[in-house]
Amino acid sequence: LNNAARFTNEGGVTIRARWDERDIVVSVADTGVGLAPEDLPTLFDEFRQLGPQASRHHSGLGLAICKRFVELHGGSIWVESSLGEGTTFHFSLPRAETVVSSVPERDWDAATWNLPQEIQPPKIAVLDDDPAVLRVFERYLDGYQVVRAREGKSLREQIRGDGISAVVVTNPKAADDAPLVPEQWGAASLPVISCSLRTTRDAARSLGVAQYLHKPISQEQIRASLGHLGRPIRDVLVVDDDPDMVRLLVRMVRSGFRRCRIAEAQTGLQALELLRQRRPDVVLLDLLMPGLDGYGVLEQMRSDEHLRDVPVVVITAKGAEDETVTARSLEITRPGGLSVGEAMGCLRDCLDLLLGRAQDSSAPARSAAPRA
């Protein structure tokens, strides 16, 4: 409804609802500017701002959030649009009698990993003390069981007793007294993959801020970030150039800290002015702003003796293609080395992925055997 009102200058908005044997379907039709056919496939992506009026202030999250809500209720959402004629959004929700009223609880981890031994997935140990790193490997390594070793001692214990197939080292400092040499772990043929990752914790440390969050964020993240500061929260400054985001952050803070005073700024210069007028307990800061951006605000704060120790929680927007964890490097080693075929297979897979050839049907098929 907000989008229909925002993009309709003439005509109006019509809401309809109908039902069939399984679903209730709601439609919101407008007579606005419409969308080009090439824009429709990415319309529900996060941070997409399409159409001739995309410059109007909004976060680009509304439709992505709508899609998640509808799908969580077992429904679906789709769109029909003609450029210059208008847009109609439809979403369906299953009727109550077609929905299971309760879902039995089940230990899905146990169901996944308590498989017969012959089909037990290979177990990979990740040496790192950051839970965010483990979540990345769990997300991408389908077909593998990923376990975390916080430090060298626990890694050695897992290798000796848990049937580890390979080790991924993302944080060499976590190895402490455990050299990164498989022979000294009691596993002479164990492959070791060194994958240096930059996490949000590293980003926060490099900027000198308390927390580093990516939009979209949740109320729980705000509460946890402010709670980790270990101090009373009585005065908060919210800085973001998107007025809708400012209002959202204010509501999130207010829900957990009802008695605190909240000041609002939509530019970096306005934020600095408010900071010098009244020193807050914490600043919620967007990095990507026109004019003086969040980086400039941080630089000014760190050069001001009165403000340099004010905690800052960075809340920044990045597209769906950006990760909260990024890899700096990748190195694969194994006692005795890799065969030429293994090394070239790893190299080819990396090149195909980086050059976009992995899903490119026009790329020549791989040969079954190495060339003479």
CSV table of C-alpha atoms in Angstrom, one decimal:
chain,number,residue,atom,x,y,z
A,1,LEU,CA,0.0,0.0,0.0
A,2,ASN,CA,2.8,2.4,0.8
A,3,ASN,CA,4.5,1.7,-2.6
A,4,ALA,CA,1.1,2.1,-4.4
A,5,ALA,CA,0.6,5.5,-2.8
A,6,ARG,CA,4.2,6.6,-3.4
A,7,PHE,CA,4.2,5.8,-7.1
A,8,THR,CA,0.6,6.8,-8.1
A,9,ASN,CA,0.1,10.4,-9.0
A,10,GLU,CA,-3.1,10.0,-10.9
A,11,GLY,CA,-6.0,7.5,-10.7
A,12,GLY,CA,-6.0,5.4,-7.5
A,13,VAL,CA,-5.3,2.2,-5.6
A,14,THR,CA,-7.7,-0.8,-5.5
A,15,ILE,CA,-7.6,-3.7,-3.0
A,16,ARG,CA,-9.4,-6.9,-3.8
A,17,ALA,CA,-9.6,-10.3,-2.0
A,18,ARG,CA,-10.9,-13.6,-3.2
A,19,TRP,CA,-10.7,-17.2,-2.0
A,20,ASP,CA,-10.7,-20.7,-3.5
A,21,GLU,CA,-10.6,-24.2,-2.0
A,22,ARG,CA,-7.1,-23.7,-0.7
A,23,ASP,CA,-6.0,-20.1,-0.6
A,24,ILE,CA,-7.1,-16.5,0.1
A,25,VAL,CA,-5.6,-14.2,-2.5
A,26,VAL,CA,-5.2,-10.4,-1.9
A,27,SER,CA,-4.4,-8.0,-4.7
A,28,VAL,CA,-3.3,-4.4,-4.5
A,29,ALA,CA,-3.6,-2.6,-7.9
A,30,ASP,CA,-2.5,0.9,-8.7
A,31,THR,CA,-2.5,3.2,-11.8
A,32,GLY,CA,1.0,4.4,-11.2
A,33,VAL,CA,4.1,4.5,-13.2
A,34,GLY,CA,4.5,0.8,-13.6
A,35,LEU,CA,7.7,-1.2,-14.1
A,36,ALA,CA,9.7,-2.4,-17.0
A,37,PRO,CA,9.7,-6.2,-17.7
A,38,GLU,CA,13.4,-6.4,-17.1
A,39,ASP,CA,13.0,-5.1,-13.6
A,40,LEU,CA,10.4,-7.7,-12.4
A,41,PRO,CA,12.8,-10.6,-11.8
A,42,THR,CA,14.8,-8.7,-9.1
A,43,LEU,CA,11.9,-6.7,-7.7
A,44,PHE,CA,11.8,-8.7,-4.4
A,45,ASP,CA,15.6,-8.5,-3.8
A,46,GLU,CA,16.8,-6.6,-0.8
A,47,PHE,CA,17.9,-3.0,-1.4
A,48,ARG,CA,16.4,-2.9,-4.9
A,49,GLN,CA,15.0,0.6,-5.8
A,50,LEU,CA,13.5,0.3,-9.2
A,51,GLY,CA,11.4,2.5,-11.5
A,52,PRO,CA,11.7,6.1,-12.6
A,53,GLN,CA,11.2,7.4,-9.0
A,54,ALA,CA,13.7,5.2,-7.3
A,55,SER,CA,15.5,8.3,-6.0
A,56,ARG,CA,12.7,8.9,-3.5
A,57,HIS,CA,13.9,8.1,0.0
A,58,HIS,CA,13.2,4.5,1.0
A,59,SER,CA,15.3,1.6,2.1
A,60,GLY,CA,14.5,-0.9,-0.7
A,61,LEU,CA,13.6,-3.5,1.9
A,62,GLY,CA,9.8,-3.3,2.0
A,63,LEU,CA,9.0,-5.9,-0.7
A,64,ALA,CA,11.8,-8.3,0.5
A,65,ILE,CA,10.2,-8.2,4.0
A,66,CYS,CA,6.7,-8.7,2.6
A,67,LYS,CA,8.0,-11.7,0.7
A,68,ARG,CA,9.5,-13.2,3.8
A,69,PHE,CA,6.4,-12.7,5.9
A,70,VAL,CA,4.1,-14.2,3.2
A,71,GLU,CA,6.4,-17.2,2.8
A,72,LEU,CA,6.6,-17.8,6.5
A,73,HIS,CA,2.9,-18.1,6.5
A,74,GLY,CA,3.0,-20.7,3.7
A,75,GLY,CA,1.9,-18.3,1.0
A,76,SER,CA,3.4,-16.8,-2.1
A,77,ILE,CA,3.7,-13.3,-3.6
A,78,TRP,CA,4.0,-12.2,-7.2
A,79,VAL,CA,3.6,-9.1,-9.4
A,80,GLU,CA,2.1,-8.0,-12.7
A,81,SER,CA,3.0,-4.6,-14.2
A,82,SER,CA,3.0,-2.6,-17.4
A,83,LEU,CA,5.3,0.4,-17.8
A,84,GLY,CA,3.2,3.6,-17.7
A,85,GLU,CA,0.0,1.7,-16.9
A,86,GLY,CA,0.3,0.5,-13.3
A,87,THR,CA,1.2,-2.4,-11.1
A,88,THR,CA,-0.7,-5.1,-9.3
A,89,PHE,CA,0.8,-7.1,-6.4
A,90,HIS,CA,-0.9,-10.4,-5.4
A,91,PHE,CA,-0.2,-12.6,-2.4
A,92,SER,CA,-1.8,-15.8,-1.3
A,93,LEU,CA,-2.2,-17.3,2.2
A,94,PRO,CA,-3.5,-20.8,2.8
A,95,ARG,CA,-6.9,-21.1,4.4
A,96,ALA,CA,-6.9,-22.3,8.0
A,97,GLU,CA,-8.4,-25.7,7.2
A,98,THR,CA,-5.5,-26.5,4.8
A,99,VAL,CA,-2.8,-25.7,7.4
A,100,VAL,CA,-1.4,-28.0,9.9
A,101,SER,CA,-2.2,-26.5,13.3
A,102,SER,CA,0.9,-27.5,15.1
A,103,VAL,CA,4.3,-28.8,14.0
A,104,PRO,CA,5.8,-31.6,16.2
A,105,GLU,CA,9.1,-30.6,17.7
A,106,ARG,CA,12.1,-32.5,16.4
A,107,ASP,CA,15.8,-32.4,16.9
A,108,TRP,CA,16.8,-31.7,13.3
A,109,ASP,CA,20.5,-31.7,14.0
A,110,ALA,CA,20.2,-35.2,15.4
A,111,ALA,CA,18.0,-36.2,12.5
A,112,THR,CA,20.6,-34.9,10.1
A,113,TRP,CA,23.8,-36.2,11.7
A,114,ASN,CA,22.6,-39.5,13.2
A,115,LEU,CA,22.6,-41.2,9.9
A,116,PRO,CA,23.9,-44.7,9.1
A,117,GLN,CA,27.6,-44.8,9.2
A,118,GLU,CA,27.9,-45.6,5.5
A,119,ILE,CA,26.4,-42.3,4.5
A,120,GLN,CA,27.8,-40.1,7.4
A,121,PRO,CA,28.9,-36.8,5.8
A,122,PRO,CA,32.6,-35.9,6.1
A,123,LYS,CA,33.4,-33.8,9.2
A,124,ILE,CA,35.3,-30.6,8.8
A,125,ALA,CA,36.9,-28.8,11.8
A,126,VAL,CA,37.0,-25.0,11.6
A,127,LEU,CA,39.6,-23.4,13.8
A,128,ASP,CA,38.2,-20.0,14.9
A,129,ASP,CA,36.7,-18.5,18.0
A,130,ASP,CA,34.1,-16.4,16.1
A,131,PRO,CA,30.6,-18.0,15.8
A,132,ALA,CA,29.9,-15.9,12.7
A,133,VAL,CA,32.7,-17.7,10.9
A,134,LEU,CA,31.2,-21.1,11.7
A,135,ARG,CA,27.8,-20.0,10.3
A,136,VAL,CA,29.4,-19.1,7.0
A,137,PHE,CA,30.9,-22.6,6.6
A,138,GLU,CA,27.6,-24.3,7.7
A,139,ARG,CA,25.7,-22.2,5.1
A,140,TYR,CA,27.9,-22.9,2.1
A,141,LEU,CA,29.4,-26.4,2.7
A,142,ASP,CA,26.4,-28.5,1.8
A,143,GLY,CA,27.1,-32.2,2.3
A,144,TYR,CA,29.6,-31.7,5.1
A,145,GLN,CA,29.3,-31.6,8.9
A,146,VAL,CA,31.1,-28.5,10.2
A,147,VAL,CA,32.4,-28.4,13.8
A,148,ARG,CA,34.2,-25.5,15.5
A,149,ALA,CA,37.5,-25.7,17.4
A,150,ARG,CA,37.9,-22.5,19.5
A,151,GLU,CA,41.6,-23.1,20.1
A,152,GLY,CA,44.5,-25.5,19.4
A,153,LYS,CA,43.8,-27.9,22.3
A,154,SER,CA,40.2,-28.6,21.3
A,155,LEU,CA,41.3,-29.0,17.7
A,156,ARG,CA,43.8,-31.8,18.7
A,157,GLU,CA,41.1,-33.5,20.8
A,158,GLN,CA,38.6,-33.4,17.9
A,159,ILE,CA,41.1,-34.8,15.4
A,160,ARG,CA,42.0,-37.7,17.7
A,161,GLY,CA,38.5,-38.7,18.6
A,162,ASP,CA,35.9,-37.3,16.1
A,163,GLY,CA,36.9,-38.6,12.7
A,164,ILE,CA,37.9,-35.2,11.2
A,165,SER,CA,38.4,-35.4,7.5
A,166,ALA,CA,40.0,-31.9,7.0
A,167,VAL,CA,40.8,-28.8,8.9
A,168,VAL,CA,40.0,-25.2,7.9
A,169,VAL,CA,42.1,-22.6,9.7
A,170,THR,CA,40.6,-19.1,9.5
A,171,ASN,CA,42.3,-17.6,12.5
A,172,PRO,CA,45.9,-18.8,13.0
A,173,LYS,CA,46.1,-17.0,16.4
A,174,ALA,CA,43.5,-19.4,17.7
A,175,ALA,CA,45.9,-22.2,17.3
A,176,ASP,CA,47.9,-21.0,20.3
A,177,ASP,CA,50.3,-23.9,21.1
A,178,ALA,CA,49.1,-26.1,18.2
A,179,PRO,CA,51.4,-25.7,15.2
A,180,LEU,CA,49.5,-25.8,11.9
A,181,VAL,CA,51.3,-29.1,11.0
A,182,PRO,CA,49.0,-32.2,10.7
A,183,GLU,CA,51.8,-34.6,11.7
A,184,GLN,CA,51.9,-33.0,15.2
A,185,TRP,CA,48.1,-33.4,15.5
A,186,GLY,CA,48.4,-37.2,15.0
A,187,ALA,CA,46.9,-37.0,11.5
A,188,ALA,CA,49.7,-37.2,8.9
A,189,SER,CA,47.5,-37.1,5.8
A,190,LEU,CA,45.0,-34.5,7.0
A,191,PRO,CA,44.3,-31.7,4.4
A,192,VAL,CA,44.6,-28.2,5.8
A,193,ILE,CA,42.9,-25.3,4.2
A,194,SER,CA,43.9,-21.8,5.3
A,195,CYS,CA,41.1,-19.4,4.6
A,196,SER,CA,41.7,-15.9,6.1
A,197,LEU,CA,38.3,-14.3,6.7
A,198,ARG,CA,37.3,-10.7,7.6
A,199,THR,CA,34.2,-10.7,9.8
A,200,THR,CA,32.0,-8.0,11.2
A,201,ARG,CA,34.1,-8.3,14.4
A,202,ASP,CA,37.2,-7.4,12.4
A,203,ALA,CA,35.3,-4.6,10.7
A,204,ALA,CA,34.3,-3.2,14.0
A,205,ARG,CA,37.8,-3.5,15.4
A,206,SER,CA,39.3,-1.7,12.3
A,207,LEU,CA,36.9,1.2,12.6
A,208,GLY,CA,37.3,1.4,16.4
A,209,VAL,CA,33.5,0.9,17.0
A,210,ALA,CA,31.7,-1.2,19.5
A,211,GLN,CA,29.5,-3.2,17.0
A,212,TYR,CA,29.2,-3.4,13.2
A,213,LEU,CA,25.7,-4.4,11.9
A,214,HIS,CA,24.3,-4.9,8.4
A,215,LYS,CA,20.8,-3.8,7.4
A,216,PRO,CA,18.3,-5.3,7.7
A,217,ILE,CA,18.6,-5.6,11.4
A,218,SER,CA,16.4,-6.9,14.1
A,219,GLN,CA,15.2,-5.5,17.4
A,220,GLU,CA,17.1,-8.3,19.1
A,221,GLN,CA,20.4,-7.2,17.5
A,222,ILE,CA,19.9,-3.6,18.7
A,223,ARG,CA,19.2,-4.8,22.3
A,224,ALA,CA,22.2,-7.1,22.3
A,225,SER,CA,24.5,-4.5,20.9
A,226,LEU,CA,23.5,-1.9,23.5
A,227,GLY,CA,23.5,-4.5,26.2
A,228,HIS,CA,27.1,-5.5,25.4
A,229,LEU,CA,28.3,-2.0,26.2
A,230,GLY,CA,28.0,-2.8,29.9
A,231,ARG,CA,26.8,0.7,30.8
A,232,PRO,CA,23.4,2.4,31.5
A,233,ILE,CA,21.8,3.6,28.3
A,234,ARG,CA,20.1,6.9,29.1
A,235,ASP,CA,21.1,9.0,26.0
A,236,VAL,CA,21.2,7.7,22.4
A,237,LEU,CA,22.0,9.5,19.1
A,238,VAL,CA,20.5,7.9,15.9
A,239,VAL,CA,22.2,9.0,12.7
A,240,ASP,CA,20.8,7.9,9.3
A,241,ASP,CA,19.9,9.8,6.1
A,242,ASP,CA,16.8,7.7,5.6
A,243,PRO,CA,14.0,9.1,7.8
A,244,ASP,CA,12.1,5.8,7.7
A,245,MET,CA,15.2,4.0,9.1
A,246,VAL,CA,15.6,6.7,11.8
A,247,ARG,CA,12.0,6.1,12.9
A,248,LEU,CA,12.6,2.3,12.9
A,249,LEU,CA,15.8,2.5,15.0
A,250,VAL,CA,14.1,4.9,17.4
A,251,ARG,CA,11.3,2.4,18.0
A,252,MET,CA,13.7,-0.5,18.4
A,253,VAL,CA,15.8,1.4,21.0
A,254,ARG,CA,12.7,2.7,22.8
A,255,SER,CA,11.3,-0.9,23.1
A,256,GLY,CA,14.3,-2.0,25.2
A,257,PHE,CA,15.2,1.3,26.9
A,258,ARG,CA,12.0,3.1,27.5
A,259,ARG,CA,13.3,5.9,29.7
A,260,CYS,CA,16.3,6.9,27.5
A,261,ARG,CA,16.5,10.2,25.6
A,262,ILE,CA,16.9,9.7,21.8
A,263,ALA,CA,18.2,12.4,19.5
A,264,GLU,CA,17.9,12.1,15.7
A,265,ALA,CA,20.2,13.3,12.9
A,266,GLN,CA,19.9,12.8,9.2
A,267,THR,CA,23.3,14.2,8.1
A,268,GLY,CA,26.8,13.9,9.4
A,269,LEU,CA,27.1,17.6,10.1
A,270,GLN,CA,23.8,17.5,12.1
A,271,ALA,CA,25.2,14.6,14.1
A,272,LEU,CA,28.4,16.4,15.0
A,273,GLU,CA,26.4,19.4,16.1
A,274,LEU,CA,24.2,17.3,18.4
A,275,LEU,CA,27.2,15.4,19.7
A,276,ARG,CA,28.9,18.7,20.8
A,277,GLN,CA,25.7,20.0,22.4
A,278,ARG,CA,25.1,16.8,24.4
A,279,ARG,CA,27.4,13.8,24.8
A,280,PRO,CA,25.4,10.6,24.4
A,281,ASP,CA,25.9,7.2,25.9
A,282,VAL,CA,26.0,5.6,22.4
A,283,VAL,CA,25.7,6.5,18.8
A,284,LEU,CA,23.9,4.4,16.2
A,285,LEU,CA,25.6,5.5,13.0
A,286,ASP,CA,25.0,4.8,9.3
A,287,LEU,CA,28.2,4.8,7.2
A,288,LEU,CA,26.7,5.5,3.8
A,289,MET,CA,25.3,9.1,3.8
A,290,PRO,CA,25.6,12.0,1.3
A,291,GLY,CA,27.9,14.8,2.3
A,292,LEU,CA,29.8,14.1,5.5
A,293,ASP,CA,29.4,10.3,5.7
A,294,GLY,CA,29.7,8.0,8.7
A,295,TYR,CA,33.4,7.6,8.2
A,296,GLY,CA,33.8,11.3,8.4
A,297,VAL,CA,31.8,11.5,11.6
A,298,LEU,CA,34.0,8.8,13.2
A,299,GLU,CA,37.1,10.7,12.2
A,300,GLN,CA,35.8,13.9,13.7
A,301,MET,CA,34.7,12.1,16.9
A,302,ARG,CA,38.1,10.4,17.3
A,303,SER,CA,39.9,13.8,17.0
A,304,ASP,CA,37.7,15.3,19.7
A,305,GLU,CA,38.9,14.6,23.2
A,306,HIS,CA,35.4,14.9,24.6
A,307,LEU,CA,33.9,12.5,22.1
A,308,ARG,CA,36.6,10.0,21.2
A,309,ASP,CA,35.5,7.4,23.8
A,310,VAL,CA,31.7,7.5,23.0
A,311,PRO,CA,30.7,4.0,21.9
A,312,VAL,CA,29.5,3.7,18.3
A,313,VAL,CA,27.3,1.0,16.8
A,314,VAL,CA,27.6,1.1,13.0
A,315,ILE,CA,24.5,0.1,11.1
A,316,THR,CA,25.2,0.1,7.4
A,317,ALA,CA,23.3,-0.9,4.3
A,318,LYS,CA,24.9,-3.2,1.7
A,319,GLY,CA,23.3,-5.1,-1.1
A,320,ALA,CA,22.4,-8.7,-1.0
A,321,GLU,CA,25.6,-9.6,-2.9
A,322,ASP,CA,27.8,-8.3,-0.1
A,323,GLU,CA,28.7,-10.6,2.7
A,324,THR,CA,29.1,-9.8,6.4
A,325,VAL,CA,32.1,-12.1,6.2
A,326,THR,CA,34.6,-11.8,3.4
A,327,ALA,CA,37.6,-13.9,2.5
A,328,ARG,CA,41.1,-12.4,2.1
A,329,SER,CA,42.9,-15.4,0.9
A,330,LEU,CA,42.7,-19.2,0.4
A,331,GLU,CA,45.5,-21.7,0.7
A,332,ILE,CA,45.3,-25.5,0.5
A,333,THR,CA,48.1,-27.8,1.8
A,334,ARG,CA,48.5,-31.5,2.5
A,335,PRO,CA,51.5,-33.5,3.7
A,336,GLY,CA,53.1,-34.9,0.6
A,337,GLY,CA,51.6,-32.2,-1.5
A,338,LEU,CA,48.7,-32.3,-4.1
A,339,SER,CA,49.0,-34.2,-7.3
A,340,VAL,CA,49.0,-32.1,-10.5
A,341,GLY,CA,45.5,-33.3,-11.3
A,342,GLU,CA,44.2,-32.3,-7.8
A,343,ALA,CA,45.9,-28.9,-8.0
A,344,MET,CA,44.6,-28.2,-11.5
A,345,GLY,CA,41.1,-29.4,-10.5
A,346,CYS,CA,41.1,-26.9,-7.5
A,347,LEU,CA,42.4,-24.2,-9.8
A,348,ARG,CA,39.9,-24.8,-12.5
A,349,ASP,CA,37.0,-24.8,-10.0
A,350,CYS,CA,38.2,-21.5,-8.6
A,351,LEU,CA,38.6,-19.9,-12.0
A,352,ASP,CA,35.2,-21.1,-13.1
A,353,LEU,CA,33.6,-19.6,-10.0
A,354,LEU,CA,35.5,-16.3,-10.1
A,355,LEU,CA,34.9,-15.9,-13.8
A,356,GLY,CA,31.3,-16.8,-13.7
A,357,ARG,CA,31.7,-20.0,-15.8
A,358,ALA,CA,30.4,-22.4,-13.3
A,359,GLN,CA,26.8,-21.8,-14.4
A,360,ASP,CA,27.7,-20.7,-18.0
A,361,SER,CA,26.2,-23.3,-20.4
A,362,SER,CA,28.3,-21.8,-23.2
A,363,ALA,CA,31.6,-22.7,-21.5
A,364,PRO,CA,33.3,-25.8,-23.0
A,365,ALA,CA,32.7,-29.0,-21.2
A,366,ARG,CA,35.5,-30.4,-19.0
A,367,SER,CA,37.5,-33.2,-20.4
A,368,ALA,CA,37.3,-36.5,-18.5
A,369,ALA,CA,41.1,-36.9,-18.4
A,370,PRO,CA,44.0,-34.5,-18.4
A,371,ARG,CA,45.4,-33.5,-21.8
A,372,ALA,CA,48.6,-35.2,-22.9
